[in-house]
Amino acid sequence: MSNILGELMGAIASGGVRIVDLTQTLDTDTPIIPLPEEWAGTKPFTLEEISRYDDRGPAWYWNNFACGEHTGTHFDAPVHWVTGKDYENNTTDTIEPERFIGPAFVIDVAGKVAEDSDFLLTPEYVQEWEKEHARIEADSWVLVRTDWGLRKGDDYLNLSEDGAHSPGFHPDCVPFLAQERDIKGVGVETVGTDAGQAFGFEPAFPCHTLMHGANKFGLASLTNLDKLPPTGSVVIAAPLKIIGGSGSPLRVLALVPGA
Ligand code: MN
């Protein structure tokens, strides 16, 4: 084994590098993104037992599962949005695998979100964060810690008569991250990468529209972002290799320097 990989394996074994799982468990009550009735919605996650060491299969246990590509902790590929449909290698099976791995910059807005469920991250907020921590690097993951992943039941979607109330990106923040910082993509703890009220923004769903329009990725329904340092970790987020896939549930792992 090469030195660098041997050192990495040794560091993982000794705790010098910790693995933090940023993934929510897929369950039949995993919340799915709510859409107005005129649009087709996604299947929830379902699990169907095939056999469990019984007369259906005496020595083996296995299940069928079904869900939409955008269920639970999942990856959004550029082809997911009409603005990203014409890029080359924009689907889960064709994205170059190197692109799934990158440094993570974790912006903590949990305090703001506790005061205002509709909090939007602005470019000014990000630039203040950069003064305190570090300038966001090109080809990095920008993860927004909101502590939304700690919410249970109805509090997670936080639906009202006028739609969902959950945090997201100000429309001005997405071009800033996509163009001026040229990031790989964003990751959030909410059910999707856009704010709950983003259907009414200009443009509508700015994170999907502008991030995928810039050939960037999204990660939704992350958790454990409170266990990451602001800078210095590496995130691996490789979706299932679904042919022509617009996204998929996935396991998102962060490599974090130990104590
Ligand atoms: Mn999605």
mmCIF file of C-alpha atoms and ligand atoms in Angstrom:
data_model
loop_
_atom_site.group_PDB
_atom_site.id
_atom_site.type_symbol
_atom_site.label_atom_id
_atom_site.label_comp_id
_atom_site.label_asym_id
_atom_site.label_seq_id
_atom_site.Cartn_x
_atom_site.Cartn_y
_atom_site.Cartn_z
ATOM 1 C CA MET A 1 0.000 0.000 0.000
ATOM 2 C CA SER A 2 1.279 3.463 -0.803
ATOM 3 C CA ASN A 3 2.399 5.624 2.073
ATOM 4 C CA ILE A 4 -0.476 8.035 1.855
ATOM 5 C CA LEU A 5 -3.180 5.345 1.875
ATOM 6 C CA GLY A 6 -1.359 3.329 4.518
ATOM 7 C CA GLU A 7 -1.215 6.403 6.709
ATOM 8 C CA LEU A 8 -4.923 6.997 6.158
ATOM 9 C CA MET A 9 -5.830 3.413 7.104
ATOM 10 C CA GLY A 10 -3.627 3.664 10.182
ATOM 11 C CA ALA A 11 -5.234 6.937 11.167
ATOM 12 C CA ILE A 12 -8.738 5.494 10.806
ATOM 13 C CA ALA A 13 -7.751 2.442 12.876
ATOM 14 C CA SER A 14 -6.203 4.591 15.634
ATOM 15 C CA GLY A 15 -8.928 7.252 15.718
ATOM 16 C CA GLY A 16 -6.618 9.873 14.269
ATOM 17 C CA VAL A 17 -9.211 10.174 11.534
ATOM 18 C CA ARG A 18 -12.825 9.602 12.566
ATOM 19 C CA ILE A 19 -15.651 8.588 10.232
ATOM 20 C CA VAL A 20 -18.862 10.557 10.819
ATOM 21 C CA ASP A 21 -22.006 9.175 9.207
ATOM 22 C CA LEU A 22 -24.076 12.053 7.775
ATOM 23 C CA THR A 23 -26.919 9.715 6.731
ATOM 24 C CA GLN A 24 -30.471 9.378 8.064
ATOM 25 C CA THR A 25 -31.832 5.825 8.378
ATOM 26 C CA LEU A 26 -34.229 4.891 5.558
ATOM 27 C CA ASP A 27 -37.509 3.886 7.162
ATOM 28 C CA THR A 28 -41.129 3.623 6.070
ATOM 29 C CA ASP A 29 -41.815 6.923 7.848
ATOM 30 C CA THR A 30 -38.913 8.761 6.157
ATOM 31 C CA PRO A 31 -40.445 12.104 5.143
ATOM 32 C CA ILE A 32 -40.806 12.723 1.408
ATOM 33 C CA ILE A 33 -40.836 16.083 -0.310
ATOM 34 C CA PRO A 34 -44.352 17.588 -0.365
ATOM 35 C CA LEU A 35 -45.497 18.961 -3.743
ATOM 36 C CA PRO A 36 -48.726 20.707 -4.776
ATOM 37 C CA GLU A 37 -51.379 18.275 -6.072
ATOM 38 C CA GLU A 38 -50.974 19.208 -9.726
ATOM 39 C CA TRP A 39 -47.477 17.676 -9.790
ATOM 40 C CA ALA A 40 -46.578 13.994 -9.512
ATOM 41 C CA GLY A 41 -45.076 13.030 -6.180
ATOM 42 C CA THR A 42 -42.462 10.485 -5.185
ATOM 43 C CA LYS A 43 -42.997 7.047 -3.670
ATOM 44 C CA PRO A 44 -42.071 6.779 -0.011
ATOM 45 C CA PHE A 45 -39.589 4.143 1.113
ATOM 46 C CA THR A 46 -41.145 0.689 1.486
ATOM 47 C CA LEU A 47 -39.594 -2.582 2.566
ATOM 48 C CA GLU A 48 -40.965 -6.028 1.716
ATOM 49 C CA GLU A 49 -39.438 -9.147 3.196
ATOM 50 C CA ILE A 50 -38.644 -11.875 0.651
ATOM 51 C CA SER A 51 -37.528 -14.532 3.120
ATOM 52 C CA ARG A 52 -35.986 -14.773 6.576
ATOM 53 C CA TYR A 53 -34.469 -18.229 7.225
ATOM 54 C CA ASP A 54 -37.913 -19.734 6.671
ATOM 55 C CA ASP A 55 -39.829 -21.815 4.138
ATOM 56 C CA ARG A 56 -39.475 -18.974 1.633
ATOM 57 C CA GLY A 57 -35.691 -19.320 1.850
ATOM 58 C CA PRO A 58 -34.302 -21.515 4.620
ATOM 59 C CA ALA A 59 -30.811 -20.058 5.069
ATOM 60 C CA TRP A 60 -31.108 -16.453 3.952
ATOM 61 C CA TYR A 61 -32.743 -13.128 4.784
ATOM 62 C CA TRP A 62 -33.390 -10.423 2.194
ATOM 63 C CA ASN A 63 -35.846 -7.690 1.283
ATOM 64 C CA ASN A 64 -37.208 -5.840 -1.696
ATOM 65 C CA PHE A 65 -37.265 -2.114 -1.230
ATOM 66 C CA ALA A 66 -38.850 0.678 -3.260
ATOM 67 C CA CYS A 67 -38.551 4.439 -3.132
ATOM 68 C CA GLY A 68 -38.038 7.455 -5.313
ATOM 69 C CA GLU A 69 -34.568 8.618 -6.257
ATOM 70 C CA HIS A 70 -35.071 11.627 -3.968
ATOM 71 C CA THR A 71 -35.961 9.853 -0.722
ATOM 72 C CA GLY A 72 -34.211 10.208 2.611
ATOM 73 C CA THR A 73 -30.556 11.217 2.589
ATOM 74 C CA HIS A 74 -30.026 11.554 -1.144
ATOM 75 C CA PHE A 75 -27.960 13.001 -3.971
ATOM 76 C CA ASP A 76 -29.276 15.481 -6.566
ATOM 77 C CA ALA A 77 -27.525 15.187 -9.938
ATOM 78 C CA PRO A 78 -27.420 18.136 -12.355
ATOM 79 C CA VAL A 79 -29.912 16.391 -14.686
ATOM 80 C CA HIS A 80 -32.507 16.548 -11.867
ATOM 81 C CA TRP A 81 -33.379 20.092 -12.940
ATOM 82 C CA VAL A 82 -34.284 21.362 -16.402
ATOM 83 C CA THR A 83 -31.496 23.931 -16.112
ATOM 84 C CA GLY A 84 -28.914 21.123 -15.827
ATOM 85 C CA LYS A 85 -30.341 18.734 -18.413
ATOM 86 C CA ASP A 86 -27.871 19.442 -21.235
ATOM 87 C CA TYR A 87 -24.554 18.979 -19.433
ATOM 88 C CA GLU A 88 -22.424 15.974 -20.319
ATOM 89 C CA ASN A 89 -22.021 13.347 -17.604
ATOM 90 C CA ASN A 90 -24.862 14.849 -15.575
ATOM 91 C CA THR A 91 -26.524 11.615 -14.387
ATOM 92 C CA THR A 92 -25.731 9.338 -11.456
ATOM 93 C CA ASP A 93 -24.115 6.724 -13.732
ATOM 94 C CA THR A 94 -21.978 9.126 -15.758
ATOM 95 C CA ILE A 95 -20.658 11.663 -13.231
ATOM 96 C CA GLU A 96 -16.904 11.127 -12.885
ATOM 97 C CA PRO A 97 -16.336 9.393 -9.515
ATOM 98 C CA GLU A 98 -13.620 11.849 -8.455
ATOM 99 C CA ARG A 99 -16.330 14.471 -8.247
ATOM 100 C CA PHE A 100 -18.071 12.680 -5.362
ATOM 101 C CA ILE A 101 -15.211 13.394 -2.935
ATOM 102 C CA GLY A 102 -14.211 16.805 -1.637
ATOM 103 C CA PRO A 103 -13.343 18.991 1.319
ATOM 104 C CA ALA A 104 -16.296 20.165 3.395
ATOM 105 C CA PHE A 105 -16.967 23.687 4.606
ATOM 106 C CA VAL A 106 -19.633 23.592 7.300
ATOM 107 C CA ILE A 107 -21.560 26.790 7.915
ATOM 108 C CA ASP A 108 -23.433 26.730 11.223
ATOM 109 C CA VAL A 109 -26.710 28.648 11.160
ATOM 110 C CA ALA A 110 -28.494 26.508 13.766
ATOM 111 C CA GLY A 111 -28.894 29.471 16.130
ATOM 112 C CA LYS A 112 -30.518 31.588 13.403
ATOM 113 C CA VAL A 113 -32.825 28.738 12.373
ATOM 114 C CA ALA A 114 -33.927 28.222 15.987
ATOM 115 C CA GLU A 115 -35.228 31.813 15.883
ATOM 116 C CA ASP A 116 -36.643 31.666 12.337
ATOM 117 C CA SER A 117 -37.629 28.452 10.531
ATOM 118 C CA ASP A 118 -37.567 30.359 7.219
ATOM 119 C CA PHE A 119 -33.968 31.547 7.680
ATOM 120 C CA LEU A 120 -32.121 32.007 4.364
ATOM 121 C CA LEU A 121 -28.369 31.903 3.983
ATOM 122 C CA THR A 122 -27.112 35.036 2.232
ATOM 123 C CA PRO A 123 -23.788 35.720 0.470
ATOM 124 C CA GLU A 124 -23.059 38.337 3.149
ATOM 125 C CA TYR A 125 -23.472 35.729 5.877
ATOM 126 C CA VAL A 126 -21.142 33.359 4.026
ATOM 127 C CA GLN A 127 -18.513 36.084 3.591
ATOM 128 C CA GLU A 128 -18.648 36.893 7.319
ATOM 129 C CA TRP A 129 -18.210 33.171 7.998
ATOM 130 C CA GLU A 130 -15.195 33.117 5.657
ATOM 131 C CA LYS A 131 -13.555 35.987 7.582
ATOM 132 C CA GLU A 132 -13.829 33.939 10.756
ATOM 133 C CA HIS A 133 -12.844 30.542 9.324
ATOM 134 C CA ALA A 134 -11.452 30.248 5.791
ATOM 135 C CA ARG A 135 -12.284 31.111 2.236
ATOM 136 C CA ILE A 136 -14.422 28.375 0.673
ATOM 137 C CA GLU A 137 -12.307 26.392 -1.792
ATOM 138 C CA ALA A 138 -13.217 25.504 -5.346
ATOM 139 C CA ASP A 139 -14.629 21.992 -5.792
ATOM 140 C CA SER A 140 -15.682 21.707 -2.145
ATOM 141 C CA TRP A 141 -18.913 20.640 -0.499
ATOM 142 C CA VAL A 142 -20.656 23.464 1.351
ATOM 143 C CA LEU A 143 -22.756 21.964 4.134
ATOM 144 C CA VAL A 144 -25.244 24.073 6.050
ATOM 145 C CA ARG A 145 -25.765 23.045 9.646
ATOM 146 C CA THR A 146 -29.277 23.926 10.765
ATOM 147 C CA ASP A 147 -29.898 21.117 13.304
ATOM 148 C CA TRP A 148 -33.025 20.410 11.214
ATOM 149 C CA GLY A 149 -31.940 16.779 11.095
ATOM 150 C CA LEU A 150 -32.714 16.494 14.816
ATOM 151 C CA ARG A 151 -36.406 17.251 14.218
ATOM 152 C CA LYS A 152 -38.905 14.383 14.484
ATOM 153 C CA GLY A 153 -42.343 13.722 12.972
ATOM 154 C CA ASP A 154 -44.355 16.643 11.618
ATOM 155 C CA ASP A 155 -41.750 19.153 12.812
ATOM 156 C CA TYR A 156 -39.422 17.953 10.063
ATOM 157 C CA LEU A 157 -41.491 19.098 7.063
ATOM 158 C CA ASN A 158 -43.055 21.833 9.241
ATOM 159 C CA LEU A 159 -46.067 22.227 6.934
ATOM 160 C CA SER A 160 -48.587 25.055 7.244
ATOM 161 C CA GLU A 161 -51.527 26.010 5.019
ATOM 162 C CA ASP A 162 -49.127 28.182 3.008
ATOM 163 C CA GLY A 163 -46.587 25.413 2.495
ATOM 164 C CA ALA A 164 -43.486 24.191 4.297
ATOM 165 C CA HIS A 165 -41.433 26.414 6.572
ATOM 166 C CA SER A 166 -37.819 25.302 6.564
ATOM 167 C CA PRO A 167 -34.502 27.055 5.985
ATOM 168 C CA GLY A 168 -32.547 27.312 2.752
ATOM 169 C CA PHE A 169 -30.561 29.565 0.460
ATOM 170 C CA HIS A 170 -31.322 33.138 -0.493
ATOM 171 C CA PRO A 171 -31.510 33.367 -4.312
ATOM 172 C CA ASP A 172 -28.379 35.591 -4.274
ATOM 173 C CA CYS A 173 -26.386 33.003 -2.328
ATOM 174 C CA VAL A 174 -26.532 30.261 -4.950
ATOM 175 C CA PRO A 175 -24.732 32.130 -7.781
ATOM 176 C CA PHE A 176 -22.199 33.294 -5.195
ATOM 177 C CA LEU A 177 -21.402 29.700 -4.190
ATOM 178 C CA ALA A 178 -21.696 28.215 -7.694
ATOM 179 C CA GLN A 179 -19.796 30.863 -9.659
ATOM 180 C CA GLU A 180 -17.702 32.979 -7.309
ATOM 181 C CA ARG A 181 -16.610 30.024 -5.177
ATOM 182 C CA ASP A 182 -17.103 27.327 -7.850
ATOM 183 C CA ILE A 183 -18.077 24.718 -5.268
ATOM 184 C CA LYS A 184 -18.918 21.075 -5.988
ATOM 185 C CA GLY A 185 -22.343 21.285 -4.413
ATOM 186 C CA VAL A 186 -24.324 21.987 -1.287
ATOM 187 C CA GLY A 187 -25.558 19.734 1.491
ATOM 188 C CA VAL A 188 -28.460 20.453 3.817
ATOM 189 C CA GLU A 189 -30.366 18.793 6.656
ATOM 190 C CA THR A 190 -33.831 19.566 5.247
ATOM 191 C CA VAL A 191 -35.883 17.338 2.912
ATOM 192 C CA GLY A 192 -34.606 19.204 -0.156
ATOM 193 C CA THR A 193 -31.883 21.753 -0.900
ATOM 194 C CA ASP A 194 -34.339 24.627 -1.268
ATOM 195 C CA ALA A 195 -36.158 26.449 1.509
ATOM 196 C CA GLY A 196 -39.727 25.402 2.309
ATOM 197 C CA GLN A 197 -41.114 28.605 0.791
ATOM 198 C CA ALA A 198 -38.804 28.568 -2.263
ATOM 199 C CA PHE A 199 -41.634 27.850 -4.706
ATOM 200 C CA GLY A 200 -42.448 31.554 -4.380
ATOM 201 C CA PHE A 201 -38.894 32.893 -4.762
ATOM 202 C CA GLU A 202 -37.479 34.602 -7.841
ATOM 203 C CA PRO A 203 -36.378 32.347 -9.420
ATOM 204 C CA ALA A 204 -38.530 29.587 -7.943
ATOM 205 C CA PHE A 205 -36.439 26.886 -6.230
ATOM 206 C CA PRO A 206 -33.232 28.911 -6.650
ATOM 207 C CA CYS A 207 -30.901 26.243 -5.294
ATOM 208 C CA HIS A 208 -32.135 23.596 -7.721
ATOM 209 C CA THR A 209 -32.424 26.059 -10.611
ATOM 210 C CA LEU A 210 -29.049 27.767 -10.227
ATOM 211 C CA MET A 211 -26.925 25.028 -8.629
ATOM 212 C CA HIS A 212 -27.879 22.361 -11.183
ATOM 213 C CA GLY A 213 -27.856 25.050 -13.867
ATOM 214 C CA ALA A 214 -24.147 25.409 -13.010
ATOM 215 C CA ASN A 215 -23.603 21.602 -13.203
ATOM 216 C CA LYS A 216 -23.327 21.304 -9.402
ATOM 217 C CA PHE A 217 -24.709 18.733 -6.962
ATOM 218 C CA GLY A 218 -27.053 18.674 -4.004
ATOM 219 C CA LEU A 219 -27.224 16.550 -0.856
ATOM 220 C CA ALA A 220 -30.464 16.574 1.129
ATOM 221 C CA SER A 221 -31.662 15.169 4.463
ATOM 222 C CA LEU A 222 -28.179 15.021 5.973
ATOM 223 C CA THR A 223 -27.684 14.674 9.713
ATOM 224 C CA ASN A 224 -24.831 14.886 12.233
ATOM 225 C CA LEU A 225 -23.492 18.116 10.741
ATOM 226 C CA ASP A 226 -23.076 19.248 14.370
ATOM 227 C CA LYS A 227 -20.295 16.640 14.616
ATOM 228 C CA LEU A 228 -18.186 18.255 11.886
ATOM 229 C CA PRO A 229 -15.598 21.018 12.286
ATOM 230 C CA PRO A 230 -16.146 24.181 10.201
ATOM 231 C CA THR A 231 -13.202 23.226 7.974
ATOM 232 C CA GLY A 232 -10.800 20.327 7.597
ATOM 233 C CA SER A 233 -13.087 17.357 6.927
ATOM 234 C CA VAL A 234 -13.547 15.432 3.691
ATOM 235 C CA VAL A 235 -16.941 14.200 2.480
ATOM 236 C CA ILE A 236 -17.575 11.166 0.276
ATOM 237 C CA ALA A 237 -21.010 11.152 -1.339
ATOM 238 C CA ALA A 238 -21.338 8.610 -4.149
ATOM 239 C CA PRO A 239 -24.879 7.896 -5.403
ATOM 240 C CA LEU A 240 -26.113 4.551 -6.723
ATOM 241 C CA LYS A 241 -25.172 3.990 -10.342
ATOM 242 C CA ILE A 242 -28.739 4.163 -11.654
ATOM 243 C CA ILE A 243 -28.795 4.415 -15.442
ATOM 244 C CA GLY A 244 -29.782 7.957 -16.343
ATOM 245 C CA GLY A 245 -30.465 8.576 -12.654
ATOM 246 C CA SER A 246 -31.435 12.046 -11.441
ATOM 247 C CA GLY A 247 -30.249 11.200 -7.945
ATOM 248 C CA SER A 248 -30.371 8.406 -5.407
ATOM 249 C CA PRO A 249 -30.413 7.608 -1.725
ATOM 250 C CA LEU A 250 -26.835 7.191 -0.563
ATOM 251 C CA ARG A 251 -24.554 6.835 2.430
ATOM 252 C CA VAL A 252 -22.693 10.087 3.059
ATOM 253 C CA LEU A 253 -19.472 9.746 5.054
ATOM 254 C CA ALA A 254 -17.226 12.450 6.451
ATOM 255 C CA LEU A 255 -13.570 11.891 7.345
ATOM 256 C CA VAL A 256 -12.764 14.133 10.292
ATOM 257 C CA PRO A 257 -9.415 14.755 11.981
ATOM 258 C CA GLY A 258 -9.469 13.162 15.437
ATOM 259 C CA ALA A 259 -8.582 14.791 18.727
HETATM 260 MN MN MN B 1 -33.603 15.803 -4.384
#
